[in-house]
């Protein structure tokens, strides 16, 4: 199992680099199990959702699973506003 942490700040400028770092850290297992700790995230925009969804898409394409822990109420609210909360909760 691999554990990834969201940084304190994840805005548009950092999104591509964050996802690239995560992809590089993914285990080579054919069906990776990935946990994401979102509890440190304080300053963010919708790019944080794009990073989480990008990771989810990649891991699911490998037959793996993603679990997101520590979603703040603000992040959950933004995900709900964009209509992706169910995807992230099911991840």
mmCIF file of N, CA and C in Angstrom:
data_model
loop_
_atom_site.group_PDB
_atom_site.id
_atom_site.type_symbol
_atom_site.label_atom_id
_atom_site.label_comp_id
_atom_site.label_asym_id
_atom_site.label_seq_id
_atom_site.Cartn_x
_atom_site.Cartn_y
_atom_site.Cartn_z
ATOM 1 N N UNK A 1 0.845 -1.174 0.000
ATOM 2 C CA UNK A 1 0.000 0.000 0.000
ATOM 3 C C UNK A 1 0.891 1.238 0.000
ATOM 4 N N UNK A 2 0.466 2.224 -0.747
ATOM 5 C CA UNK A 2 1.201 3.478 -0.857
ATOM 6 C C UNK A 2 0.377 4.586 -0.210
ATOM 7 N N UNK A 3 1.030 5.452 0.556
ATOM 8 C CA UNK A 3 0.336 6.582 1.168
ATOM 9 C C UNK A 3 0.918 7.871 0.616
ATOM 10 N N UNK A 4 0.045 8.716 0.123
ATOM 11 C CA UNK A 4 0.426 10.011 -0.436
ATOM 12 C C UNK A 4 -0.229 11.103 0.402
ATOM 13 N N UNK A 5 0.454 12.225 0.550
ATOM 14 C CA UNK A 5 -0.089 13.340 1.330
ATOM 15 C C UNK A 5 -0.268 14.552 0.438
ATOM 16 N N UNK A 6 -1.418 15.174 0.576
ATOM 17 C CA UNK A 6 -1.620 16.462 -0.077
ATOM 18 C C UNK A 6 -0.807 17.502 0.684
ATOM 19 N N UNK A 7 -0.227 18.457 -0.033
ATOM 20 C CA UNK A 7 0.525 19.521 0.648
ATOM 21 C C UNK A 7 -0.427 20.506 1.325
ATOM 22 N N UNK A 8 0.134 21.455 2.063
ATOM 23 C CA UNK A 8 -0.693 22.500 2.695
ATOM 24 C C UNK A 8 -1.367 23.374 1.660
ATOM 25 N N UNK A 9 -0.661 23.626 0.561
ATOM 26 C CA UNK A 9 -1.170 24.483 -0.504
ATOM 27 C C UNK A 9 -1.150 23.721 -1.817
ATOM 28 N N UNK A 10 -2.279 23.734 -2.512
ATOM 29 C CA UNK A 10 -2.344 23.106 -3.826
ATOM 30 C C UNK A 10 -3.228 23.967 -4.727
ATOM 31 N N UNK A 11 -2.545 24.834 -5.473
ATOM 32 C CA UNK A 11 -3.219 25.729 -6.398
ATOM 33 C C UNK A 11 -2.850 25.336 -7.823
ATOM 34 N N UNK A 12 -3.421 26.007 -8.776
ATOM 35 C CA UNK A 12 -3.237 25.683 -10.189
ATOM 36 C C UNK A 12 -1.762 25.530 -10.567
ATOM 37 N N UNK A 13 -0.933 26.432 -10.084
ATOM 38 C CA UNK A 13 0.497 26.407 -10.437
ATOM 39 C C UNK A 13 1.225 25.157 -9.947
ATOM 40 N N UNK A 14 0.745 24.545 -8.869
ATOM 41 C CA UNK A 14 1.408 23.370 -8.311
ATOM 42 C C UNK A 14 0.773 22.047 -8.736
ATOM 43 N N UNK A 15 -0.378 22.091 -9.373
ATOM 44 C CA UNK A 15 -1.157 20.877 -9.630
ATOM 45 C C UNK A 15 -0.418 19.851 -10.491
ATOM 46 N N UNK A 16 0.121 20.266 -11.620
ATOM 47 C CA UNK A 16 0.799 19.322 -12.512
ATOM 48 C C UNK A 16 1.994 18.666 -11.824
ATOM 49 N N UNK A 17 2.769 19.443 -11.084
ATOM 50 C CA UNK A 17 3.942 18.907 -10.391
ATOM 51 C C UNK A 17 3.523 17.931 -9.291
ATOM 52 N N UNK A 18 2.453 18.244 -8.592
ATOM 53 C CA UNK A 18 1.968 17.357 -7.528
ATOM 54 C C UNK A 18 1.546 16.012 -8.112
ATOM 55 N N UNK A 19 0.761 16.048 -9.173
ATOM 56 C CA UNK A 19 0.312 14.799 -9.787
ATOM 57 C C UNK A 19 1.499 14.014 -10.345
ATOM 58 N N UNK A 20 2.445 14.697 -10.965
ATOM 59 C CA UNK A 20 3.639 14.028 -11.505
ATOM 60 C C UNK A 20 4.436 13.353 -10.391
ATOM 61 N N UNK A 21 4.593 14.014 -9.235
ATOM 62 C CA UNK A 21 5.295 13.414 -8.088
ATOM 63 C C UNK A 21 4.572 12.158 -7.626
ATOM 64 N N UNK A 22 3.252 12.259 -7.541
ATOM 65 C CA UNK A 22 2.462 11.110 -7.091
ATOM 66 C C UNK A 22 2.580 9.942 -8.050
ATOM 67 N N UNK A 23 2.505 10.228 -9.339
ATOM 68 C CA UNK A 23 2.621 9.168 -10.338
ATOM 69 C C UNK A 23 3.978 8.478 -10.204
ATOM 70 N N UNK A 24 5.024 9.252 -9.964
ATOM 71 C CA UNK A 24 6.360 8.684 -9.799
ATOM 72 C C UNK A 24 6.464 7.823 -8.542
ATOM 73 N N UNK A 25 5.648 8.123 -7.541
ATOM 74 C CA UNK A 25 5.685 7.385 -6.278
ATOM 75 C C UNK A 25 4.782 6.155 -6.267
ATOM 76 N N UNK A 26 3.948 6.010 -7.272
ATOM 77 C CA UNK A 26 3.029 4.876 -7.285
ATOM 78 C C UNK A 26 3.801 3.564 -7.361
ATOM 79 N N UNK A 27 3.322 2.589 -6.614
ATOM 80 C CA UNK A 27 3.974 1.282 -6.703
ATOM 81 C C UNK A 27 3.760 0.686 -8.088
ATOM 82 N N UNK A 28 4.670 -0.167 -8.486
ATOM 83 C CA UNK A 28 4.579 -0.802 -9.795
ATOM 84 C C UNK A 28 3.640 -2.009 -9.776
ATOM 85 N N UNK A 29 3.016 -2.248 -8.659
ATOM 86 C CA UNK A 29 2.066 -3.357 -8.556
ATOM 87 C C UNK A 29 1.015 -3.236 -9.650
ATOM 88 N N UNK A 30 0.556 -4.367 -10.160
ATOM 89 C CA UNK A 30 -0.481 -4.295 -11.188
ATOM 90 C C UNK A 30 -1.803 -3.741 -10.646
ATOM 91 N N UNK A 31 -2.062 -3.909 -9.360
ATOM 92 C CA UNK A 31 -3.291 -3.393 -8.749
ATOM 93 C C UNK A 31 -2.923 -2.612 -7.493
ATOM 94 N N UNK A 32 -2.416 -1.399 -7.662
ATOM 95 C CA UNK A 32 -1.946 -0.645 -6.491
ATOM 96 C C UNK A 32 -3.084 -0.223 -5.567
ATOM 97 N N UNK A 33 -2.795 -0.225 -4.287
ATOM 98 C CA UNK A 33 -3.699 0.312 -3.283
ATOM 99 C C UNK A 33 -3.065 1.601 -2.787
ATOM 100 N N UNK A 34 -3.780 2.703 -2.945
ATOM 101 C CA UNK A 34 -3.227 4.011 -2.626
ATOM 102 C C UNK A 34 -4.140 4.718 -1.630
ATOM 103 N N UNK A 35 -3.539 5.231 -0.566
ATOM 104 C CA UNK A 35 -4.259 6.064 0.386
ATOM 105 C C UNK A 35 -3.741 7.487 0.233
ATOM 106 N N UNK A 36 -4.659 8.436 0.235
ATOM 107 C CA UNK A 36 -4.302 9.851 0.148
ATOM 108 C C UNK A 36 -4.736 10.527 1.442
ATOM 109 N N UNK A 37 -3.801 11.195 2.074
ATOM 110 C CA UNK A 37 -4.085 11.964 3.281
ATOM 111 C C UNK A 37 -4.296 13.419 2.870
ATOM 112 N N UNK A 38 -5.526 13.878 2.974
ATOM 113 C CA UNK A 38 -5.871 15.239 2.565
ATOM 114 C C UNK A 38 -5.958 16.195 3.751
ATOM 115 N N UNK A 39 -5.616 15.731 4.934
ATOM 116 C CA UNK A 39 -5.847 16.522 6.143
ATOM 117 C C UNK A 39 -4.991 17.790 6.242
ATOM 118 N N UNK A 40 -3.849 17.841 5.582
ATOM 119 C CA UNK A 40 -2.970 19.017 5.673
ATOM 120 C C UNK A 40 -3.378 20.140 4.729
ATOM 121 N N UNK A 41 -4.271 19.846 3.800
ATOM 122 C CA UNK A 41 -4.639 20.821 2.772
ATOM 123 C C UNK A 41 -5.392 22.007 3.385
ATOM 124 N N UNK A 42 -4.828 23.194 3.222
ATOM 125 C CA UNK A 42 -5.430 24.408 3.772
ATOM 126 C C UNK A 42 -5.824 25.375 2.656
ATOM 127 N N UNK A 43 -4.868 25.666 1.791
ATOM 128 C CA UNK A 43 -5.099 26.622 0.706
ATOM 129 C C UNK A 43 -5.153 25.845 -0.611
ATOM 130 N N UNK A 44 -6.300 25.926 -1.285
ATOM 131 C CA UNK A 44 -6.463 25.161 -2.516
ATOM 132 C C UNK A 44 -7.539 25.780 -3.385
ATOM 133 N N UNK A 45 -7.543 25.331 -4.632
ATOM 134 C CA UNK A 45 -8.608 25.695 -5.556
ATOM 135 C C UNK A 45 -9.073 24.407 -6.231
ATOM 136 N N UNK A 46 -9.826 24.532 -7.283
ATOM 137 C CA UNK A 46 -10.375 23.343 -7.935
ATOM 138 C C UNK A 46 -9.285 22.453 -8.527
ATOM 139 N N UNK A 47 -8.086 22.954 -8.657
ATOM 140 C CA UNK A 47 -6.977 22.139 -9.140
ATOM 141 C C UNK A 47 -6.699 20.962 -8.209
ATOM 142 N N UNK A 48 -6.970 21.124 -6.926
ATOM 143 C CA UNK A 48 -6.795 20.013 -5.987
ATOM 144 C C UNK A 48 -7.712 18.857 -6.377
ATOM 145 N N UNK A 49 -8.922 19.180 -6.794
ATOM 146 C CA UNK A 49 -9.845 18.134 -7.258
ATOM 147 C C UNK A 49 -9.315 17.471 -8.519
ATOM 148 N N UNK A 50 -8.757 18.273 -9.415
ATOM 149 C CA UNK A 50 -8.214 17.722 -10.655
ATOM 150 C C UNK A 50 -7.075 16.748 -10.362
ATOM 151 N N UNK A 51 -6.241 17.069 -9.381
ATOM 152 C CA UNK A 51 -5.138 16.184 -9.006
ATOM 153 C C UNK A 51 -5.692 14.877 -8.439
ATOM 154 N N UNK A 52 -6.651 14.973 -7.529
ATOM 155 C CA UNK A 52 -7.237 13.769 -6.942
ATOM 156 C C UNK A 52 -7.927 12.906 -7.993
ATOM 157 N N UNK A 53 -8.656 13.539 -8.884
ATOM 158 C CA UNK A 53 -9.346 12.788 -9.940
ATOM 159 C C UNK A 53 -8.359 12.184 -10.937
ATOM 160 N N UNK A 54 -7.282 12.900 -11.223
ATOM 161 C CA UNK A 54 -6.255 12.359 -12.109
ATOM 162 C C UNK A 54 -5.588 11.131 -11.517
ATOM 163 N N UNK A 55 -5.280 11.204 -10.232
ATOM 164 C CA UNK A 55 -4.700 10.057 -9.545
ATOM 165 C C UNK A 55 -5.689 8.892 -9.549
ATOM 166 N N UNK A 56 -6.929 9.178 -9.234
ATOM 167 C CA UNK A 56 -7.967 8.135 -9.212
ATOM 168 C C UNK A 56 -8.067 7.454 -10.569
ATOM 169 N N UNK A 57 -8.100 8.242 -11.613
ATOM 170 C CA UNK A 57 -8.223 7.701 -12.973
ATOM 171 C C UNK A 57 -7.054 6.771 -13.296
ATOM 172 N N UNK A 58 -5.844 7.194 -12.957
ATOM 173 C CA UNK A 58 -4.660 6.391 -13.238
ATOM 174 C C UNK A 58 -4.657 5.087 -12.449
ATOM 175 N N UNK A 59 -4.933 5.183 -11.151
ATOM 176 C CA UNK A 59 -4.917 3.986 -10.307
ATOM 177 C C UNK A 59 -6.013 3.008 -10.732
ATOM 178 N N UNK A 60 -7.205 3.523 -11.011
ATOM 179 C CA UNK A 60 -8.292 2.640 -11.444
ATOM 180 C C UNK A 60 -7.970 1.985 -12.779
ATOM 181 N N UNK A 61 -7.272 2.690 -13.656
ATOM 182 C CA UNK A 61 -6.906 2.100 -14.953
ATOM 183 C C UNK A 61 -5.935 0.932 -14.781
ATOM 184 N N UNK A 62 -5.244 0.906 -13.649
ATOM 185 C CA UNK A 62 -4.327 -0.203 -13.343
ATOM 186 C C UNK A 62 -5.023 -1.275 -12.515
ATOM 187 N N UNK A 63 -6.312 -1.109 -12.283
ATOM 188 C CA UNK A 63 -7.062 -2.088 -11.501
ATOM 189 C C UNK A 63 -6.923 -1.918 -10.009
ATOM 190 N N UNK A 64 -6.377 -0.784 -9.586
ATOM 191 C CA UNK A 64 -6.143 -0.543 -8.169
ATOM 192 C C UNK A 64 -7.276 0.216 -7.504
ATOM 193 N N UNK A 65 -7.030 0.615 -6.270
ATOM 194 C CA UNK A 65 -8.011 1.365 -5.498
ATOM 195 C C UNK A 65 -7.348 2.582 -4.857
ATOM 196 N N UNK A 66 -8.161 3.600 -4.632
ATOM 197 C CA UNK A 66 -7.714 4.831 -3.977
ATOM 198 C C UNK A 66 -8.662 5.118 -2.825
ATOM 199 N N UNK A 67 -8.103 5.466 -1.686
ATOM 200 C CA UNK A 67 -8.908 5.880 -0.549
ATOM 201 C C UNK A 67 -8.417 7.245 -0.112
ATOM 202 N N UNK A 68 -9.333 8.200 -0.032
ATOM 203 C CA UNK A 68 -8.971 9.560 0.371
ATOM 204 C C UNK A 68 -9.434 9.764 1.808
ATOM 205 N N UNK A 69 -8.490 10.059 2.673
ATOM 206 C CA UNK A 69 -8.772 10.263 4.094
ATOM 207 C C UNK A 69 -8.536 11.720 4.459
ATOM 208 N N UNK A 70 -9.263 12.183 5.457
ATOM 209 C CA UNK A 70 -9.019 13.509 5.998
ATOM 210 C C UNK A 70 -9.499 14.656 5.126
ATOM 211 N N UNK A 71 -10.511 14.412 4.305
ATOM 212 C CA UNK A 71 -11.042 15.521 3.498
ATOM 213 C C UNK A 71 -11.659 16.555 4.429
ATOM 214 N N UNK A 72 -11.205 17.780 4.293
ATOM 215 C CA UNK A 72 -11.748 18.854 5.117
ATOM 216 C C UNK A 72 -13.167 19.183 4.650
ATOM 217 N N UNK A 73 -13.957 19.788 5.506
ATOM 218 C CA UNK A 73 -15.306 20.174 5.078
ATOM 219 C C UNK A 73 -15.272 21.081 3.844
ATOM 220 N N UNK A 74 -14.297 21.966 3.773
ATOM 221 C CA UNK A 74 -14.204 22.867 2.621
ATOM 222 C C UNK A 74 -13.889 22.116 1.331
ATOM 223 N N UNK A 75 -13.005 21.131 1.401
ATOM 224 C CA UNK A 75 -12.695 20.324 0.228
ATOM 225 C C UNK A 75 -13.904 19.480 -0.174
ATOM 226 N N UNK A 76 -14.587 18.913 0.794
ATOM 227 C CA UNK A 76 -15.805 18.144 0.505
ATOM 228 C C UNK A 76 -16.870 19.026 -0.131
ATOM 229 N N UNK A 77 -16.993 20.240 0.372
ATOM 230 C CA UNK A 77 -17.975 21.178 -0.176
ATOM 231 C C UNK A 77 -17.647 21.533 -1.627
ATOM 232 N N UNK A 78 -16.373 21.775 -1.913
ATOM 233 C CA UNK A 78 -15.970 22.095 -3.280
ATOM 234 C C UNK A 78 -16.209 20.899 -4.206
ATOM 235 N N UNK A 79 -15.879 19.705 -3.736
ATOM 236 C CA UNK A 79 -16.110 18.502 -4.533
ATOM 237 C C UNK A 79 -17.599 18.304 -4.797
ATOM 238 N N UNK A 80 -18.414 18.597 -3.816
ATOM 239 C CA UNK A 80 -19.861 18.492 -3.985
ATOM 240 C C UNK A 80 -20.362 19.520 -4.990
ATOM 241 N N UNK A 81 -19.850 20.733 -4.892
ATOM 242 C CA UNK A 81 -20.229 21.801 -5.812
ATOM 243 C C UNK A 81 -19.915 21.421 -7.262
ATOM 244 N N UNK A 82 -18.779 20.760 -7.471
ATOM 245 C CA UNK A 82 -18.375 20.338 -8.809
ATOM 246 C C UNK A 82 -18.988 19.009 -9.221
ATOM 247 N N UNK A 83 -19.726 18.373 -8.321
ATOM 248 C CA UNK A 83 -20.399 17.123 -8.643
ATOM 249 C C UNK A 83 -19.485 15.908 -8.660
ATOM 250 N N UNK A 84 -18.361 15.965 -7.939
ATOM 251 C CA UNK A 84 -17.415 14.843 -7.955
ATOM 252 C C UNK A 84 -17.209 14.217 -6.567
ATOM 253 N N UNK A 85 -17.967 14.654 -5.600
ATOM 254 C CA UNK A 85 -17.771 14.135 -4.236
ATOM 255 C C UNK A 85 -17.969 12.617 -4.198
ATOM 256 N N UNK A 86 -18.980 12.116 -4.881
ATOM 257 C CA UNK A 86 -19.218 10.674 -4.894
ATOM 258 C C UNK A 86 -18.034 9.917 -5.473
ATOM 259 N N UNK A 87 -17.420 10.458 -6.503
ATOM 260 C CA UNK A 87 -16.253 9.800 -7.096
ATOM 261 C C UNK A 87 -15.103 9.726 -6.103
ATOM 262 N N UNK A 88 -14.906 10.792 -5.354
ATOM 263 C CA UNK A 88 -13.801 10.820 -4.402
ATOM 264 C C UNK A 88 -14.100 9.982 -3.167
ATOM 265 N N UNK A 89 -15.343 9.937 -2.747
ATOM 266 C CA UNK A 89 -15.698 9.107 -1.595
ATOM 267 C C UNK A 89 -15.663 7.629 -1.960
ATOM 268 N N UNK A 90 -15.945 7.299 -3.217
ATOM 269 C CA UNK A 90 -15.923 5.909 -3.654
ATOM 270 C C UNK A 90 -14.527 5.472 -4.042
ATOM 271 N N UNK A 91 -13.625 6.426 -4.180
ATOM 272 C CA UNK A 91 -12.273 6.119 -4.648
ATOM 273 C C UNK A 91 -11.583 5.156 -3.784
#
